Amino acid sequence: MSYEFLQILWFMLIAVLWIGFFFLEGFDFGVGMLLPFVGKKDEERRAIINTIGSTWDGNEVWLLTAGGATFAAFPHWYATMFSGFYLALFLLLVGLIIRGISFEYRSKDANPKWRNTFDWMIAAGSFLCALLLGTAFANLARGVPIDANKMFTGNLFTLLNPYGLLGGLSTVAVFLLHGANFLSLKLEGKLHERVVKLTQKLWVGATVLYL
């Protein structure tokens, strides 16, 4: 196989990994963001968390595999992106940690304040991850300043440009819609009715931001 063919093949494989991550982890992020707003009682929030209880941790493997494949196939791309986007990726890691800890520890205490705090931490972590991932990919699509030595010459505020932020907000809206659609398939009764009504509103916002 030629070098050019291998480059194209690996690029396509990495794209598939990122698509798999956004599709499968996307509804997990959406459910996390919706948790404190859709679930009014602890029992309702427990039912919402149970819908992704067996998937959220496993779906993050797509992110690890995509990062590992990028490092193996395109080390210069990996080095430039991970050094230039260092602070953004650090904040992404913080969001993932907050989210993971909250899933594991919310049920360790029956105190309503304890559980409510971790429910909001799940929502905040999910929102932060969705916003940062959307902003990062919007900037990659738009292009970022890189010098002749393949070093990123901007900073965090360079990434927080109007186009990047619009990409981040669009990703948040799409993940919210994705999560609401997922919940509408998993929940029953009043929760199901509540989610269906919310989904009808999210369609409008997600479509406007995407366009």
mmCIF file of C-alpha atoms in Angstrom:
data_model
loop_
_atom_site.group_PDB
_atom_site.id
_atom_site.type_symbol
_atom_site.label_atom_id
_atom_site.label_comp_id
_atom_site.label_asym_id
_atom_site.label_seq_id
_atom_site.Cartn_x
_atom_site.Cartn_y
_atom_site.Cartn_z
ATOM 1 C CA MET A 1 0.000 0.000 0.000
ATOM 2 C CA SER A 2 1.209 3.505 -0.784
ATOM 3 C CA TYR A 3 1.835 6.066 1.948
ATOM 4 C CA GLU A 4 -0.908 8.334 0.601
ATOM 5 C CA PHE A 5 -3.450 5.500 0.634
ATOM 6 C CA LEU A 6 -2.602 4.651 4.258
ATOM 7 C CA GLN A 7 -3.040 8.301 5.228
ATOM 8 C CA ILE A 8 -6.503 8.396 3.669
ATOM 9 C CA LEU A 9 -7.425 5.036 5.220
ATOM 10 C CA TRP A 10 -6.369 6.087 8.716
ATOM 11 C CA PHE A 11 -8.100 9.445 8.363
ATOM 12 C CA MET A 12 -11.335 7.640 7.474
ATOM 13 C CA LEU A 13 -10.938 5.216 10.386
ATOM 14 C CA ILE A 14 -10.371 8.065 12.839
ATOM 15 C CA ALA A 15 -13.407 9.868 11.423
ATOM 16 C CA VAL A 16 -15.496 6.732 12.048
ATOM 17 C CA LEU A 17 -14.264 6.616 15.656
ATOM 18 C CA TRP A 18 -15.204 10.247 16.266
ATOM 19 C CA ILE A 19 -18.592 9.746 14.611
ATOM 20 C CA GLY A 20 -19.183 6.734 16.847
ATOM 21 C CA PHE A 21 -18.222 8.767 19.903
ATOM 22 C CA PHE A 22 -20.494 11.699 19.044
ATOM 23 C CA PHE A 23 -23.401 9.427 18.175
ATOM 24 C CA LEU A 24 -23.170 7.093 21.180
ATOM 25 C CA GLU A 25 -21.799 9.422 23.840
ATOM 26 C CA GLY A 26 -23.868 12.295 22.462
ATOM 27 C CA PHE A 27 -27.123 10.999 23.906
ATOM 28 C CA ASP A 28 -25.334 10.322 27.221
ATOM 29 C CA PHE A 29 -24.268 13.975 27.361
ATOM 30 C CA GLY A 30 -27.792 15.030 26.401
ATOM 31 C CA VAL A 31 -29.386 12.909 29.126
ATOM 32 C CA GLY A 32 -26.900 14.287 31.653
ATOM 33 C CA MET A 33 -27.722 17.882 30.752
ATOM 34 C CA LEU A 34 -31.458 17.197 30.932
ATOM 35 C CA LEU A 35 -31.302 15.320 34.256
ATOM 36 C CA PRO A 36 -32.099 18.153 36.749
ATOM 37 C CA PHE A 37 -34.666 19.737 34.424
ATOM 38 C CA VAL A 38 -36.697 16.685 33.396
ATOM 39 C CA GLY A 39 -36.541 14.832 36.710
ATOM 40 C CA LYS A 40 -38.406 16.717 39.414
ATOM 41 C CA LYS A 41 -38.121 14.042 42.124
ATOM 42 C CA ASP A 42 -35.290 11.755 43.171
ATOM 43 C CA GLU A 43 -37.176 8.710 41.870
ATOM 44 C CA GLU A 44 -37.565 10.355 38.466
ATOM 45 C CA ARG A 45 -33.909 11.312 38.292
ATOM 46 C CA ARG A 46 -32.916 7.789 39.283
ATOM 47 C CA ALA A 47 -35.046 6.457 36.426
ATOM 48 C CA ILE A 48 -33.349 8.868 34.005
ATOM 49 C CA ILE A 49 -29.858 7.872 35.132
ATOM 50 C CA ASN A 50 -30.762 4.202 34.830
ATOM 51 C CA THR A 51 -31.442 4.674 31.097
ATOM 52 C CA ILE A 52 -27.725 5.327 30.504
ATOM 53 C CA GLY A 53 -26.320 3.488 33.509
ATOM 54 C CA SER A 54 -25.017 0.612 31.410
ATOM 55 C CA THR A 55 -23.701 2.693 28.506
ATOM 56 C CA TRP A 56 -22.153 6.015 29.547
ATOM 57 C CA ASP A 57 -18.854 4.565 30.782
ATOM 58 C CA GLY A 58 -18.386 2.200 27.831
ATOM 59 C CA ASN A 59 -19.203 4.857 25.264
ATOM 60 C CA GLU A 60 -16.232 6.934 26.413
ATOM 61 C CA VAL A 61 -13.947 4.212 25.039
ATOM 62 C CA TRP A 62 -14.613 5.668 21.583
ATOM 63 C CA LEU A 63 -12.890 8.883 22.720
ATOM 64 C CA LEU A 64 -9.853 7.014 24.031
ATOM 65 C CA THR A 65 -9.587 4.929 20.863
ATOM 66 C CA ALA A 66 -9.900 7.993 18.626
ATOM 67 C CA GLY A 67 -7.126 9.747 20.566
ATOM 68 C CA GLY A 68 -4.898 6.667 20.460
ATOM 69 C CA ALA A 69 -5.460 6.166 16.736
ATOM 70 C CA THR A 70 -4.615 9.823 16.080
ATOM 71 C CA PHE A 71 -1.384 9.459 18.061
ATOM 72 C CA ALA A 72 -0.429 6.290 16.173
ATOM 73 C CA ALA A 73 -1.303 7.430 12.644
ATOM 74 C CA PHE A 74 -0.731 11.210 12.746
ATOM 75 C CA PRO A 75 1.749 12.021 15.541
ATOM 76 C CA HIS A 76 2.403 15.570 14.260
ATOM 77 C CA TRP A 77 -1.325 16.304 14.131
ATOM 78 C CA TYR A 78 -1.714 14.835 17.618
ATOM 79 C CA ALA A 79 1.216 16.841 19.015
ATOM 80 C CA THR A 80 0.040 20.122 17.497
ATOM 81 C CA MET A 81 -3.565 19.706 18.585
ATOM 82 C CA PHE A 82 -2.934 18.414 22.098
ATOM 83 C CA SER A 83 -0.282 21.031 22.877
ATOM 84 C CA GLY A 84 -2.166 23.935 21.265
ATOM 85 C CA PHE A 85 -5.539 22.946 22.739
ATOM 86 C CA TYR A 86 -3.960 22.037 26.079
ATOM 87 C CA LEU A 87 -6.136 24.224 28.320
ATOM 88 C CA ALA A 88 -9.327 23.351 26.430
ATOM 89 C CA LEU A 89 -8.549 19.629 26.642
ATOM 90 C CA PHE A 90 -7.699 20.005 30.331
ATOM 91 C CA LEU A 91 -11.132 21.561 30.921
ATOM 92 C CA LEU A 92 -12.680 18.721 28.895
ATOM 93 C CA LEU A 93 -10.946 16.228 31.176
ATOM 94 C CA VAL A 94 -12.243 18.108 34.223
ATOM 95 C CA GLY A 95 -15.784 17.881 32.820
ATOM 96 C CA LEU A 96 -15.436 14.140 32.227
ATOM 97 C CA ILE A 97 -14.075 13.619 35.755
ATOM 98 C CA ILE A 98 -16.863 15.660 37.376
ATOM 99 C CA ARG A 99 -19.436 13.729 35.385
ATOM 100 C CA GLY A 100 -17.982 10.301 36.147
ATOM 101 C CA ILE A 101 -17.573 10.996 39.868
ATOM 102 C CA SER A 102 -21.150 12.260 40.090
ATOM 103 C CA PHE A 103 -22.607 9.141 38.489
ATOM 104 C CA GLU A 104 -20.713 6.952 40.938
ATOM 105 C CA TYR A 105 -21.258 8.925 44.142
ATOM 106 C CA ARG A 106 -24.780 10.379 43.904
ATOM 107 C CA SER A 107 -26.334 7.248 45.415
ATOM 108 C CA LYS A 108 -23.808 6.927 48.241
ATOM 109 C CA ASP A 109 -25.977 9.099 50.501
ATOM 110 C CA ALA A 110 -29.765 9.398 50.697
ATOM 111 C CA ASN A 111 -29.548 13.072 51.703
ATOM 112 C CA PRO A 112 -31.593 15.065 49.110
ATOM 113 C CA LYS A 113 -29.061 17.923 49.126
ATOM 114 C CA TRP A 114 -26.213 15.453 48.440
ATOM 115 C CA ARG A 115 -28.024 13.893 45.484
ATOM 116 C CA ASN A 116 -29.218 17.224 44.109
ATOM 117 C CA THR A 117 -25.644 18.539 44.151
ATOM 118 C CA PHE A 118 -24.332 15.588 42.174
ATOM 119 C CA ASP A 119 -27.266 15.783 39.744
ATOM 120 C CA TRP A 120 -26.289 19.354 38.901
ATOM 121 C CA MET A 121 -22.647 18.305 38.647
ATOM 122 C CA ILE A 122 -23.680 15.676 36.068
ATOM 123 C CA ALA A 123 -25.490 18.382 34.102
ATOM 124 C CA ALA A 124 -22.572 20.838 34.374
ATOM 125 C CA GLY A 125 -19.965 18.250 33.388
ATOM 126 C CA SER A 126 -22.032 17.070 30.426
ATOM 127 C CA PHE A 127 -22.588 20.655 29.257
ATOM 128 C CA LEU A 128 -18.908 21.554 29.561
ATOM 129 C CA CYS A 129 -17.835 18.476 27.568
ATOM 130 C CA ALA A 130 -20.390 19.055 24.821
ATOM 131 C CA LEU A 131 -19.527 22.767 24.526
ATOM 132 C CA LEU A 132 -15.759 22.206 24.410
ATOM 133 C CA LEU A 133 -15.925 19.334 21.922
ATOM 134 C CA GLY A 134 -18.206 21.313 19.613
ATOM 135 C CA THR A 135 -15.988 24.396 19.870
ATOM 136 C CA ALA A 136 -12.835 22.373 19.194
ATOM 137 C CA PHE A 137 -14.210 20.652 16.100
ATOM 138 C CA ALA A 138 -15.668 23.893 14.752
ATOM 139 C CA ASN A 139 -12.207 25.467 15.026
ATOM 140 C CA LEU A 140 -10.583 22.481 13.345
ATOM 141 C CA ALA A 141 -13.053 22.776 10.466
ATOM 142 C CA ARG A 142 -12.511 26.543 10.210
ATOM 143 C CA GLY A 143 -8.747 26.357 10.629
ATOM 144 C CA VAL A 144 -6.415 27.445 13.434
ATOM 145 C CA PRO A 145 -3.159 29.481 13.290
ATOM 146 C CA ILE A 146 -0.121 27.181 13.027
ATOM 147 C CA ASP A 147 3.444 28.272 12.247
ATOM 148 C CA ALA A 148 6.082 26.584 10.079
ATOM 149 C CA ASN A 149 7.159 24.416 13.006
ATOM 150 C CA LYS A 150 3.614 23.013 13.347
ATOM 151 C CA MET A 151 3.079 24.912 16.590
ATOM 152 C CA PHE A 152 -0.280 26.447 17.463
ATOM 153 C CA THR A 153 0.269 30.200 17.749
ATOM 154 C CA GLY A 154 -3.024 31.153 19.405
ATOM 155 C CA ASN A 155 -4.467 30.621 22.879
ATOM 156 C CA LEU A 156 -7.738 29.621 24.513
ATOM 157 C CA PHE A 157 -9.363 32.918 23.556
ATOM 158 C CA THR A 158 -8.353 32.324 19.933
ATOM 159 C CA LEU A 159 -10.541 29.225 20.016
ATOM 160 C CA LEU A 160 -13.411 31.119 21.660
ATOM 161 C CA ASN A 161 -14.239 33.000 18.474
ATOM 162 C CA PRO A 162 -17.856 33.484 17.308
ATOM 163 C CA TYR A 163 -17.665 30.583 14.834
ATOM 164 C CA GLY A 164 -16.167 28.241 17.412
ATOM 165 C CA LEU A 165 -18.697 29.183 20.090
ATOM 166 C CA LEU A 166 -21.553 28.773 17.611
ATOM 167 C CA GLY A 167 -20.233 25.292 16.849
ATOM 168 C CA GLY A 168 -20.118 24.552 20.569
ATOM 169 C CA LEU A 169 -23.671 25.766 21.182
ATOM 170 C CA SER A 170 -24.910 23.841 18.146
ATOM 171 C CA THR A 171 -23.318 20.679 19.514
ATOM 172 C CA VAL A 172 -24.949 21.268 22.902
ATOM 173 C CA ALA A 173 -28.348 21.723 21.235
ATOM 174 C CA VAL A 174 -27.964 18.606 19.068
ATOM 175 C CA PHE A 175 -26.852 16.515 22.072
ATOM 176 C CA LEU A 176 -29.832 17.795 24.074
ATOM 177 C CA LEU A 177 -32.150 16.758 21.272
ATOM 178 C CA HIS A 178 -30.370 13.429 20.922
ATOM 179 C CA GLY A 179 -30.699 12.792 24.648
ATOM 180 C CA ALA A 180 -34.368 13.788 24.697
ATOM 181 C CA ASN A 181 -35.132 11.430 21.812
ATOM 182 C CA PHE A 182 -33.320 8.638 23.642
ATOM 183 C CA LEU A 183 -35.272 9.277 26.847
ATOM 184 C CA SER A 184 -38.559 9.282 24.937
ATOM 185 C CA LEU A 185 -37.800 5.667 23.970
ATOM 186 C CA LYS A 186 -36.827 4.581 27.477
ATOM 187 C CA LEU A 187 -39.221 6.334 29.855
ATOM 188 C CA GLU A 188 -42.896 5.830 30.556
ATOM 189 C CA GLY A 189 -45.798 7.722 32.105
ATOM 190 C CA LYS A 190 -45.471 11.385 33.069
ATOM 191 C CA LEU A 191 -41.733 11.408 32.445
ATOM 192 C CA HIS A 192 -42.293 10.233 28.888
ATOM 193 C CA GLU A 193 -44.915 12.912 28.276
ATOM 194 C CA ARG A 194 -42.632 15.579 29.720
ATOM 195 C CA VAL A 195 -39.730 14.513 27.515
ATOM 196 C CA VAL A 196 -41.869 14.373 24.358
ATOM 197 C CA LYS A 197 -43.030 17.966 24.915
ATOM 198 C CA LEU A 198 -39.460 19.066 25.530
ATOM 199 C CA THR A 199 -38.250 17.287 22.385
ATOM 200 C CA GLN A 200 -40.691 19.259 20.244
ATOM 201 C CA LYS A 201 -39.152 22.504 21.539
ATOM 202 C CA LEU A 202 -35.559 21.318 21.219
ATOM 203 C CA TRP A 203 -36.072 20.509 17.546
ATOM 204 C CA VAL A 204 -36.584 24.190 16.801
ATOM 205 C CA GLY A 205 -33.532 25.431 18.697
ATOM 206 C CA ALA A 206 -31.214 22.719 17.377
ATOM 207 C CA THR A 207 -32.321 23.291 13.783
ATOM 208 C CA VAL A 208 -31.864 27.076 13.967
ATOM 209 C CA LEU A 209 -28.384 26.798 15.523
ATOM 210 C CA TYR A 210 -27.303 24.094 13.095
ATOM 211 C CA LEU A 211 -28.419 26.074 10.045
#
